[in-house]
Short mmCIF file of C-alpha atoms in Angstrom, two decimals:
data_model
loop_
_atom_site.label_atom_id
_atom_site.label_comp_id
_atom_site.label_asym_id
_atom_site.label_seq_id
_atom_site.Cartn_x
_atom_site.Cartn_y
_atom_site.Cartn_z
CA MET A 859 -0.13 0.00 -0.04
CA ARG A 860 1.39 3.60 -1.04
CA PRO A 861 0.42 6.59 1.41
CA SER A 862 -2.38 8.37 0.28
CA PRO A 863 -1.52 12.10 -0.12
CA ARG A 864 -5.23 13.17 0.82
CA LEU A 865 -6.40 11.68 4.12
CA ARG A 866 -8.76 12.62 6.59
CA PRO A 867 -8.55 12.32 10.30
CA PHE A 868 -10.63 9.63 11.61
CA ALA A 869 -11.40 8.45 15.05
CA ARG A 870 -8.63 6.83 16.81
CA PRO A 871 -8.73 2.66 16.44
CA ALA A 872 -9.03 0.27 18.88
CA LEU A 873 -5.69 -0.42 20.47
CA PHE A 874 -4.29 -3.85 18.69
CA ALA A 875 -2.75 -6.03 21.68
CA ALA A 876 0.48 -5.42 20.66
CA SER A 877 3.44 -3.17 21.86
CA PHE A 878 7.30 -2.79 18.27
CA ALA A 879 5.61 -3.94 19.14
CA MET A 880 8.72 -1.57 17.23
CA VAL A 881 10.25 -0.06 16.08
CA LEU A 882 10.65 0.51 14.88
CA LEU A 883 10.79 -0.82 14.46
CA GLY A 884 10.66 -1.21 15.82
CA LEU A 885 10.18 -3.58 14.78
CA GLY A 886 9.94 -2.65 16.09
CA ALA A 887 8.39 -3.93 16.19
CA CYS A 888 10.49 -5.35 17.63
CA GLN A 889 8.95 -4.96 20.90
CA THR A 890 7.24 -7.14 23.34
CA THR A 891 3.46 -6.85 23.98
CA ASP A 892 2.23 -4.78 26.64
CA LEU A 893 0.05 -7.31 28.79
CA ALA A 894 -2.14 -4.36 30.00
CA ASP A 895 -3.60 -4.69 26.41
CA VAL A 896 -4.74 -7.91 26.83
CA THR A 897 -7.55 -7.71 28.96
CA GLY A 898 -11.21 -9.18 29.86
CA SER A 899 -13.36 -12.32 29.78
CA LEU A 900 -13.59 -14.41 26.44
CA SER A 901 -16.81 -15.79 27.56
CA ASP A 902 -19.09 -15.53 30.28
CA LYS A 903 -19.01 -12.17 31.77
CA ALA A 904 -18.47 -13.31 35.07
CA GLU A 905 -15.38 -15.23 34.28
CA LYS A 906 -12.31 -13.86 35.58
CA GLY A 907 -9.65 -12.41 33.17
CA PRO A 908 -6.15 -13.61 32.39
CA PRO A 909 -3.35 -14.01 35.04
CA ALA A 910 -0.72 -11.15 35.32
CA ASP A 911 1.98 -13.49 35.03
CA PRO A 912 3.04 -14.02 31.50
CA ARG A 913 3.54 -17.56 31.73
CA SER A 914 0.22 -18.20 33.06
CA GLU A 915 -1.58 -16.03 30.67
CA VAL A 916 -0.31 -18.06 27.63
CA GLU A 917 -1.85 -21.20 29.81
CA PHE A 918 -5.13 -19.36 30.04
CA TYR A 919 -5.40 -18.53 26.39
CA ARG A 920 -3.98 -21.78 24.91
CA GLU A 921 -6.61 -23.91 26.77
CA ARG A 922 -9.31 -21.56 24.74
CA TYR A 923 -7.39 -21.46 21.76
CA ARG A 924 -7.52 -25.40 21.98
CA ALA A 925 -11.42 -25.51 22.19
CA SER A 926 -11.72 -22.74 19.40
CA PRO A 927 -8.86 -22.53 17.12
CA ASN A 928 -10.88 -20.49 14.60
CA ASP A 929 -12.27 -17.83 16.98
CA PRO A 930 -10.60 -14.60 15.89
CA ASP A 931 -10.89 -13.15 18.97
CA VAL A 932 -9.24 -16.37 21.32
CA ALA A 933 -6.51 -16.69 18.53
CA LEU A 934 -5.71 -12.65 19.01
CA LYS A 935 -5.55 -12.90 22.58
CA TYR A 936 -3.54 -16.19 22.46
CA GLY A 937 -1.07 -14.85 19.98
CA THR A 938 -0.55 -11.45 21.73
CA ALA A 939 0.29 -13.36 24.79
CA LEU A 940 2.82 -15.51 23.15
CA ARG A 941 4.36 -12.32 21.77
CA ALA A 942 4.56 -10.96 24.92
CA LEU A 943 6.18 -14.11 26.41
CA GLY A 944 8.85 -13.83 23.52
CA GLN A 945 7.94 -17.04 22.04
CA ARG A 946 7.84 -15.13 18.25
CA SER A 947 7.64 -18.39 16.09
CA GLN A 948 4.45 -19.91 17.91
CA ALA A 949 2.62 -16.31 17.65
CA VAL A 950 3.27 -16.49 13.76
CA ALA A 951 2.00 -19.84 13.50
CA VAL A 952 -1.31 -19.23 15.63
CA LEU A 953 -1.90 -15.88 13.87
CA GLU A 954 -1.17 -17.19 10.57
CA GLN A 955 -3.76 -20.08 11.04
CA ALA A 956 -6.37 -17.64 12.37
CA THR A 957 -6.11 -15.16 9.41
CA ILE A 958 -6.39 -18.26 7.12
CA ALA A 959 -10.12 -19.04 8.65
CA ASN A 960 -10.89 -15.01 8.87
CA PRO A 961 -8.96 -13.70 5.83
CA ASN A 962 -10.73 -10.32 6.30
CA HIS A 963 -10.43 -10.06 9.86
CA LYS A 964 -8.23 -6.56 9.94
CA GLU A 965 -7.43 -7.05 13.53
CA LEU A 966 -6.14 -10.25 13.15
CA LEU A 967 -3.62 -9.22 9.97
CA ALA A 968 -2.46 -6.28 11.86
CA ALA A 969 -1.43 -8.49 14.66
CA TYR A 970 0.04 -11.21 12.30
CA GLY A 971 1.97 -8.56 10.49
CA ARG A 972 3.49 -7.47 13.70
CA ALA A 973 4.09 -11.06 15.00
CA LEU A 974 5.72 -11.27 11.36
CA ALA A 975 7.93 -8.00 12.05
CA ASP A 976 9.00 -9.59 15.45
CA ASN A 977 10.10 -12.70 13.68
CA GLY A 978 12.24 -10.85 11.21
CA ASN A 979 9.92 -11.63 8.41
CA PHE A 980 9.79 -8.08 7.16
CA GLN A 981 8.97 -8.03 3.47
CA GLN A 982 5.94 -10.64 4.64
CA ALA A 983 5.25 -8.56 7.63
CA PHE A 984 4.94 -5.54 5.26
CA ASP A 985 2.68 -7.23 3.01
CA VAL A 986 0.08 -8.45 5.52
CA LEU A 987 -0.08 -5.20 7.17
CA SER A 988 -1.12 -3.70 3.90
CA ARG A 989 -4.32 -6.19 3.57
CA ALA A 990 -4.76 -4.86 7.43
CA HIS A 991 -6.20 -1.50 5.95
CA THR A 992 -6.75 0.51 2.85
CA PRO A 993 -6.23 3.80 1.61
CA GLU A 994 -9.75 4.64 2.01
CA ASP A 995 -10.00 3.42 5.44
CA PRO A 996 -6.09 4.13 6.62
CA ASP A 997 -5.12 3.12 10.35
CA TRP A 998 -1.93 5.33 11.58
CA ARG A 999 -1.20 2.60 13.72
CA ILE A 1000 -0.48 0.14 10.77
CA LEU A 1001 1.20 2.84 8.86
CA SER A 1002 3.48 3.66 11.53
CA VAL A 1003 4.57 -0.17 11.65
CA GLN A 1004 4.80 -0.37 7.96
CA GLY A 1005 7.59 2.47 8.12
CA ALA A 1006 9.04 0.39 10.69
CA VAL A 1007 9.33 -2.53 8.75
CA LEU A 1008 10.56 -0.59 6.10
CA ASP A 1009 13.37 1.23 7.91
CA GLN A 1010 14.60 -2.69 8.56
CA LEU A 1011 14.31 -3.47 4.95
CA ASP A 1012 16.60 -0.28 4.75
CA ARG A 1013 14.17 1.92 2.49
CA HIS A 1014 14.34 4.83 4.70
CA ASP A 1015 12.58 7.00 2.04
CA GLU A 1016 9.57 5.10 1.67
CA ALA A 1017 9.24 4.73 5.24
CA ARG A 1018 9.38 8.34 6.13
CA GLN A 1019 6.56 8.86 3.62
CA TYR A 1020 4.21 6.41 5.61
CA TYR A 1021 5.27 8.17 9.23
CA ALA A 1022 4.40 11.39 7.33
CA THR A 1023 0.66 10.01 6.19
CA ALA A 1024 0.30 8.82 10.21
CA LEU A 1025 0.90 11.93 11.22
CA LYS A 1026 -1.29 13.62 8.87
CA ILE A 1027 -4.07 11.41 10.30
CA MET A 1028 -2.37 12.08 14.09
CA PRO A 1029 -0.31 15.29 14.20
CA ASP A 1030 2.37 15.09 16.52
CA GLU A 1031 1.70 11.32 17.68
CA PRO A 1032 4.71 10.78 19.88
CA SER A 1033 5.19 7.26 18.90
CA VAL A 1034 5.18 7.72 15.41
CA LEU A 1035 7.79 10.70 15.72
CA SER A 1036 10.00 8.36 17.76
CA ASN A 1037 9.90 5.71 15.05
CA LEU A 1038 10.63 8.55 12.55
CA GLY A 1039 13.66 9.77 14.69
CA LEU A 1040 14.80 6.31 14.94
CA SER A 1041 14.40 6.30 11.13
CA TYR A 1042 16.74 9.13 11.17
CA LEU A 1043 19.02 7.33 13.35
CA LEU A 1044 19.27 4.29 10.92
CA SER A 1045 20.47 6.61 8.15
CA ASN A 1046 22.99 8.35 10.53
CA GLU A 1047 21.04 11.85 10.40
CA LEU A 1048 21.48 12.23 14.38
CA PRO A 1049 20.63 16.15 14.34
CA LYS A 1050 17.14 15.31 12.74
CA ALA A 1051 17.09 12.31 14.88
CA GLU A 1052 17.45 14.50 17.93
CA GLU A 1053 15.17 17.40 16.49
CA THR A 1054 12.21 14.92 15.44
CA LEU A 1055 12.67 12.88 19.18
CA ARG A 1056 12.81 16.16 21.02
CA ARG A 1057 9.14 16.89 19.44
CA ALA A 1058 7.86 13.76 20.56
CA TYR A 1059 9.58 14.08 23.92
CA GLY A 1060 7.82 17.42 24.79
CA ARG A 1061 4.27 15.42 24.03
CA PRO A 1062 2.52 15.22 27.27
CA ASP A 1063 1.23 11.68 26.27
CA ALA A 1064 4.83 10.07 25.47
CA ASP A 1065 5.93 7.27 26.95
CA LYS A 1066 8.95 6.26 28.71
CA ARG A 1067 10.30 4.39 25.50
CA VAL A 1068 10.59 8.34 23.80
CA ARG A 1069 12.65 9.62 26.63
CA VAL A 1070 14.97 6.38 26.19
CA ASN A 1071 15.44 6.97 22.25
CA LEU A 1072 16.11 10.73 22.69
CA ALA A 1073 18.75 9.90 25.39
CA VAL A 1074 20.42 7.24 23.21
CA VAL A 1075 20.90 9.81 20.34
CA VAL A 1076 22.07 12.59 22.55
CA GLY A 1077 24.47 10.27 23.87
CA LEU A 1078 25.57 8.89 20.50
CA GLU A 1079 26.23 12.35 19.52
CA GLY A 1080 28.75 12.55 22.04
CA ARG A 1081 26.67 14.45 25.11
CA VAL A 1082 26.66 11.30 27.32
CA ASN A 1083 26.24 13.45 30.48
CA GLU A 1084 23.12 15.09 28.77
CA ALA A 1085 22.02 11.93 27.40
CA GLU A 1086 22.23 10.70 31.22
CA ARG A 1087 19.85 13.12 32.83
CA ILE A 1088 17.52 13.09 29.90
CA MET A 1089 17.81 9.53 30.54
CA LYS A 1090 16.86 9.76 34.59
CA ALA A 1091 14.12 12.90 34.26
CA GLY A 1092 11.34 12.34 37.22
CA LEU A 1093 13.01 8.47 37.70
CA PRO A 1094 13.21 7.46 41.84
CA PRO A 1095 17.14 6.94 42.52
CA ALA A 1096 17.08 3.05 42.11
CA GLU A 1097 15.02 3.31 38.91
CA ALA A 1098 17.36 6.19 37.30
CA ALA A 1099 20.82 4.28 38.24
CA ALA A 1100 19.27 1.38 36.12
CA SER A 1101 17.95 3.48 33.40
CA THR A 1102 21.60 4.88 33.37
CA THR A 1103 23.12 1.66 33.07
CA TYR A 1104 20.84 0.35 30.29
CA LEU A 1105 21.74 3.69 28.49
CA LYS A 1106 25.51 2.92 28.73
CA ARG A 1107 24.88 -0.50 27.37
CA LEU A 1108 23.34 0.64 24.50
CA LEU A 1109 25.75 3.16 24.04
CA ALA A 1110 28.39 0.78 24.05
CA ARG A 1111 26.95 -0.76 21.27
CA LYS A 1112 27.74 2.10 18.77
CA GLN A 1113 31.03 2.40 20.23
CA THR A 1114 31.59 -1.51 19.22
CA ALA A 1115 30.46 -0.46 15.66
CA GLN A 1116 32.85 2.43 15.42
CA ALA A 1117 35.81 0.46 16.54
CA ALA A 1118 35.12 -2.69 14.04
CA GLN A 1119 35.18 0.69 11.43
CA LYS A 1120 38.52 2.02 12.30
CA ASP A 1121 40.08 -1.74 12.26
CA GLN A 1122 41.42 -1.38 8.88
CA LYS A 1123 42.82 -4.82 8.88
CA ALA A 1124 39.50 -6.46 8.50
CA PRO A 1125 38.08 -7.21 5.13
CA MET A 1126 36.11 -4.73 3.76
CA VAL A 1127 32.96 -6.98 3.66
CA HIS A 1128 33.35 -7.74 7.12
CA ARG A 1129 33.72 -4.27 8.34
CA VAL A 1130 30.60 -2.85 6.55
CA GLN A 1131 28.51 -5.64 8.33
CA SER A 1132 30.13 -5.14 11.54
CA VAL A 1133 29.15 -1.58 11.51
CA ALA A 1134 26.03 -1.69 10.00
CA ALA A 1135 24.30 -4.49 11.98
CA PRO A 1136 24.54 -2.87 15.53
CA ASP A 1137 22.98 0.55 14.28
CA LYS A 1138 20.09 -1.35 12.85
CA ASP A 1139 19.71 -3.75 16.06
CA LEU A 1140 19.69 -0.66 18.14
CA ALA A 1141 17.08 0.99 16.68
CA LYS A 1142 15.30 -2.35 16.43
CA MET A 1143 15.35 -2.34 20.03
CA LEU A 1144 14.35 1.40 20.78
CA SER A 1145 11.28 1.09 18.28
CA ARG A 1146 8.19 1.11 18.53
CA GLU A 1147 5.09 -0.53 16.42
CA ASP A 1148 1.83 -0.19 17.70
#
C-alpha cells in the first residue's frame, strides 16, 4: 500500500493487542506486548480475566485456543500473549492459521503482521499489514508499523512517507515521531533524529520509550552527561541508576561499531557488516510499532 496524499483524520482505532511492539521497528517491532492490552474475559461475563503472569496468561489462552482455534478473538489474544512471552515463531503460527480461517479480519491481519515483524520476516510483514487497512480507511498505527518495517529493509525514504501519512492523521503523535526519529538514526542523520525525538518528548502523552530513544541519540552525538540527565528525569534513585546502566549498554553497541569501522585490517565486507548491523539492531530495540 502506498500512502495516500489526501487523508482525512478519523477516530482513534481500538488499540490492537501489541506494543514494536517496534520499532521500529521497531520492529519494531520489534517489541514485546504490553500485558495491559490483553484484558477481559473471553466468554461468560463472570469469568475471571487472565492471570497477570505472562506464562500463566499463555496457559489461560492456550486452553481456549485449543477449544476454538478459528475464533478470531481467542486467536488474537493467544497470539498476543505468546508475543509478550517472546515466543515469536509460535505467535506467527497461531496468527497465520487464524488469518487463513478469517482472511478479512483486519485486527487479526494487523496482529499477524506485527508478529511477522517481531520474527524478522519484514517483507512478509509489510505485505500482510498492507491488507490490514486500506487507503480509503487508513490506520495510523499500522502506517507507523509499516514505516518501521521499511526501515528494517533499508528503505528509509519510503518509510518516512508512511510516517508522514500517519502524522497527517494523528499530528505530533509521539509514537510515530519516535519511529521517525529512529529512521533518521538508521541513516546516521543524528541532528534530524534528535530534533524529531525532542518533538515527541515534548508531548504530554509520550511514554518512557520516547525518553530512552532521545537519550540514546543525544549520547550517540557525544553528549553523554546530557543523555544521562534525560534518561534519569523524573525517576526515583534506584530506577534512575538502572536506566543509566541501560543507556550505557546501548551506547556501547555504537562504540563497538565505531571500533570495527576503524579496524583497517578487517576485510571490507566484514567491516561494513560489523558497522551496519549494530545500528539497525539498536533501532530495532528502541522502536515502537504499536
